[in-house]
XYZ file of C-alpha atoms in Angstrom:
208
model
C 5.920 -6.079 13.590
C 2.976 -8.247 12.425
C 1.117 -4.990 12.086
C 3.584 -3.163 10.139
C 3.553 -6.241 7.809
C -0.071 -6.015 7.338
C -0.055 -2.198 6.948
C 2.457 -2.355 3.796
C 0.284 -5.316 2.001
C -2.817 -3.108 2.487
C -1.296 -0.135 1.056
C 0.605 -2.315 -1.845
C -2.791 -4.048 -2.336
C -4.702 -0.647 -2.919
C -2.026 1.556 -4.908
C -2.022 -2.181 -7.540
C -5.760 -2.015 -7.554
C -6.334 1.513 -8.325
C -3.970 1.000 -11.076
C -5.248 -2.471 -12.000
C -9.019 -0.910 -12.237
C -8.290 2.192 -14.234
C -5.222 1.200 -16.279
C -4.738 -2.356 -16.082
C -5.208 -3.371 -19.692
C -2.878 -0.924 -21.200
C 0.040 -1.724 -18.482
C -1.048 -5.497 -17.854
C 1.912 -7.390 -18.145
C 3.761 -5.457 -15.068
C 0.464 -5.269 -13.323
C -0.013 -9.383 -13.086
C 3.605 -9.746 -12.507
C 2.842 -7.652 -9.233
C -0.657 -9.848 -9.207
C 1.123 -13.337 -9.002
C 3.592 -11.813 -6.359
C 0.878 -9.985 -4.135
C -2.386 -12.182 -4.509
C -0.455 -15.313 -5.592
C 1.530 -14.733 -2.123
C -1.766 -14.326 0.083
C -3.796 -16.730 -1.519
C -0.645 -19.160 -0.781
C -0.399 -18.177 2.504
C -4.040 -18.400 3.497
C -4.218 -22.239 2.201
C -0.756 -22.906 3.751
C -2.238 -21.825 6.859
C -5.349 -23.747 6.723
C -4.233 -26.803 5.366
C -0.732 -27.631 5.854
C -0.614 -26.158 9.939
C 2.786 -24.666 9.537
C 3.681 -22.182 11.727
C 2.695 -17.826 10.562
C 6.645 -17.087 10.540
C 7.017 -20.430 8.324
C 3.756 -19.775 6.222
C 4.791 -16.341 5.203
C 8.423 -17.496 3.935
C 6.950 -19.861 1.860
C 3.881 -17.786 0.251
C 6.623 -15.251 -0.638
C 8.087 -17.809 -2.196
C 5.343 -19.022 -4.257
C 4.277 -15.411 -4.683
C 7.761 -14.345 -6.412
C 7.992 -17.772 -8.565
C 4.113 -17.085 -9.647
C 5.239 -13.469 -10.694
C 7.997 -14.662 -12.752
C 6.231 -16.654 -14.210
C 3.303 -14.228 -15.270
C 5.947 -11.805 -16.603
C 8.052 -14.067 -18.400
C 5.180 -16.387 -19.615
C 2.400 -14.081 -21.245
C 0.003 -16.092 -21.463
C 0.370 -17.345 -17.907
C -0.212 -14.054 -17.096
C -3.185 -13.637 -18.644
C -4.623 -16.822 -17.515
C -3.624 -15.371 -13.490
C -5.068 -12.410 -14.102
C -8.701 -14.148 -15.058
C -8.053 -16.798 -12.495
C -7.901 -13.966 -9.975
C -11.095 -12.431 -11.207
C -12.830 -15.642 -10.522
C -11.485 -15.819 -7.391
C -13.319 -12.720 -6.165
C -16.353 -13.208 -7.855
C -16.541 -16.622 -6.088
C -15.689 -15.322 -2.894
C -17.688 -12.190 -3.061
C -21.175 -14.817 -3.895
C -20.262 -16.911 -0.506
C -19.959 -14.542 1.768
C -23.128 -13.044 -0.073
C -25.412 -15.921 0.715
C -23.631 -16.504 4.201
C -21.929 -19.474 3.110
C -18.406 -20.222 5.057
C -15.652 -20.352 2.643
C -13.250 -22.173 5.255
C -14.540 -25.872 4.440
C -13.568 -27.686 1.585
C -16.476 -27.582 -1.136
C -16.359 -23.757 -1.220
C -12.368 -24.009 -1.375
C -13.116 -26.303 -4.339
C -15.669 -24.310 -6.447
C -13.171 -21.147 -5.892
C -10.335 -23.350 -7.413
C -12.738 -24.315 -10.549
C -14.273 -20.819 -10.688
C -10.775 -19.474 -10.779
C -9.748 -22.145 -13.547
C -12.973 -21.473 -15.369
C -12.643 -17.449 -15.773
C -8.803 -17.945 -16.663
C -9.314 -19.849 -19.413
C -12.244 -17.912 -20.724
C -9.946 -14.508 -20.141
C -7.361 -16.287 -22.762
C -10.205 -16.916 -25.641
C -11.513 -13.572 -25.291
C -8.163 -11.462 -24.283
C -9.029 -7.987 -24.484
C -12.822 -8.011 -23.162
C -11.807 -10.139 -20.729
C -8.543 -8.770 -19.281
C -10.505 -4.902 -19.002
C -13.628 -6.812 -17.545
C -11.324 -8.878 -15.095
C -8.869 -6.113 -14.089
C -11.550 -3.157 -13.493
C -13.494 -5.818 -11.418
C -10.744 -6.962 -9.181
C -9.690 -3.402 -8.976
C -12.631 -1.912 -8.083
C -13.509 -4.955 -5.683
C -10.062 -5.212 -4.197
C -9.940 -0.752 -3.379
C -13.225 -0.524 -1.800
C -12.502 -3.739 0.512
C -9.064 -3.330 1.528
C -8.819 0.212 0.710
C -11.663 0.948 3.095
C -10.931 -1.374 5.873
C -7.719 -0.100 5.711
C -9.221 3.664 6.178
C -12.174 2.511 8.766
C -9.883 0.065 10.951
C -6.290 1.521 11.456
C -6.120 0.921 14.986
C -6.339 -2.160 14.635
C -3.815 -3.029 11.817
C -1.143 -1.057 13.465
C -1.986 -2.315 17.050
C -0.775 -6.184 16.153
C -3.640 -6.850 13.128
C -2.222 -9.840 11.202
C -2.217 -11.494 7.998
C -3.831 -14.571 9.230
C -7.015 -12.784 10.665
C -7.442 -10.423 7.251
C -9.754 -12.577 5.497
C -12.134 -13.125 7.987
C -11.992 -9.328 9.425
C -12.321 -8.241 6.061
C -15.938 -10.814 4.971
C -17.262 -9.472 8.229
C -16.607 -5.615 6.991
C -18.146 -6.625 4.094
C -21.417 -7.956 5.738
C -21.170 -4.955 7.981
C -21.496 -2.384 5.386
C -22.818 -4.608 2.384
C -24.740 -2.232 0.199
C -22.302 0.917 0.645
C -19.921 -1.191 -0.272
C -21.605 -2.685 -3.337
C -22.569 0.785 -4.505
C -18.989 1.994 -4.270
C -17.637 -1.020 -5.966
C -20.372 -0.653 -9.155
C -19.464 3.113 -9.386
C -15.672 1.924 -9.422
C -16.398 -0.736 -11.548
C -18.079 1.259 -13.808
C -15.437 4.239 -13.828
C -13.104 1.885 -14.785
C -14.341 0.351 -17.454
C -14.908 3.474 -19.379
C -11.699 4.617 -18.639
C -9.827 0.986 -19.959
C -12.406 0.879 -23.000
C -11.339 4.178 -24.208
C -7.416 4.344 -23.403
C -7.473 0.645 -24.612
C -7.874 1.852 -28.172
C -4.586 3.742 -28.047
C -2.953 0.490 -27.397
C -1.656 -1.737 -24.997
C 1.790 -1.100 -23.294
C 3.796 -4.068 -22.947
């Protein structure tokens, strides 16, 4: 069961970033509603685990919880929204620098510079909206297909053979080390793809 689980957050996880990377400024405020419930819901889950020892069963419950309250709130709040959808773009930039210089991200200081990373690049994505919202989206897009996407594609087995939620992050930072600069490559020419595409379907305007 825990495998099936994983299996439909990894597909959910790369259909929202292909669309978040190549078309996430003109449909933004569905795509951070499904943001806040997705990411909102892992990242919950992952510091429920760590720090407050409840059990996976109990963990999960309450991350969907938080994810589907943090959605709401990004649809119904715009500018909450927009401030998630930043937040989450510092988030992987943080995360992506750690595991670059082979510092753990499982002790407190690095959970602390993520949180003020995060708060950092959320406000910033509110004072500059549109720059900010195609930078942030193509990045976490393009970031979020090539590491889940491909995991997903390399290490099936092992997601449908009782893979969990719980081990993700760390399987996933050690397929990043693994295959570092294929990786990187893939996630500049994503990056890159992206950001012409948003920067030249933005001007047609932005669909609510």
């Amino acid at each position: 069961m825990s495998g099936i689980i994983l299996l439909l957050f990894l597909v959910l996880t790369s259909v929202l970033c292909i669309t978040l990377c190549f078309f996430g400024y003109r449909h933004i405020r569905l795509l951070f509603t499904c943001m806040g419930v997705l990411f909102g819901g892992y990242y919950a889950y992952s510091l429920l685990l760590q720090y407050a020892h409840l059990s996976q069963t109990t963990a999960i419950i309450v991350a969907v919880i938080i994810g589907i309250i943090l959605g709401s709130l990004s649809y119904f709040i715009y500018n909450f929204g927009i401030f998630l959808t930043g937040a989450i773009f510092g988030i992987c930039v943080a995360i992506m620098l750690m595991t670059l210089f082979g510092i753990p991200i499982s002790s407190t200081l690095p959970t602390v510079i993520i949180i003020v990373l995060a708060v950092c690049a959320g406000f910033l994505t509110l004072a500059y909206r549109r720059v900010c919202i195609i930078l942030s989206t193509a990045f976490t897009g393009a970031v979020g297909l090539v590491l889940y996407g491909g995991y997903t594609i390399m290490n099936f087995s092992w997601i449908l053979s009782g893979g969990t939620l719980a081990a993700l992050g760390g399987k996933v930072s050690a397929f990043y080390i693994s295959y570092r600069t294929t990786l990187i490559v893939a996630m500049a020419a994503f990056l890159l793809s992206g950001l012409i595409v948003q920067f030249v379907t933005g001007k047609k305007g932005r669909r609510k």
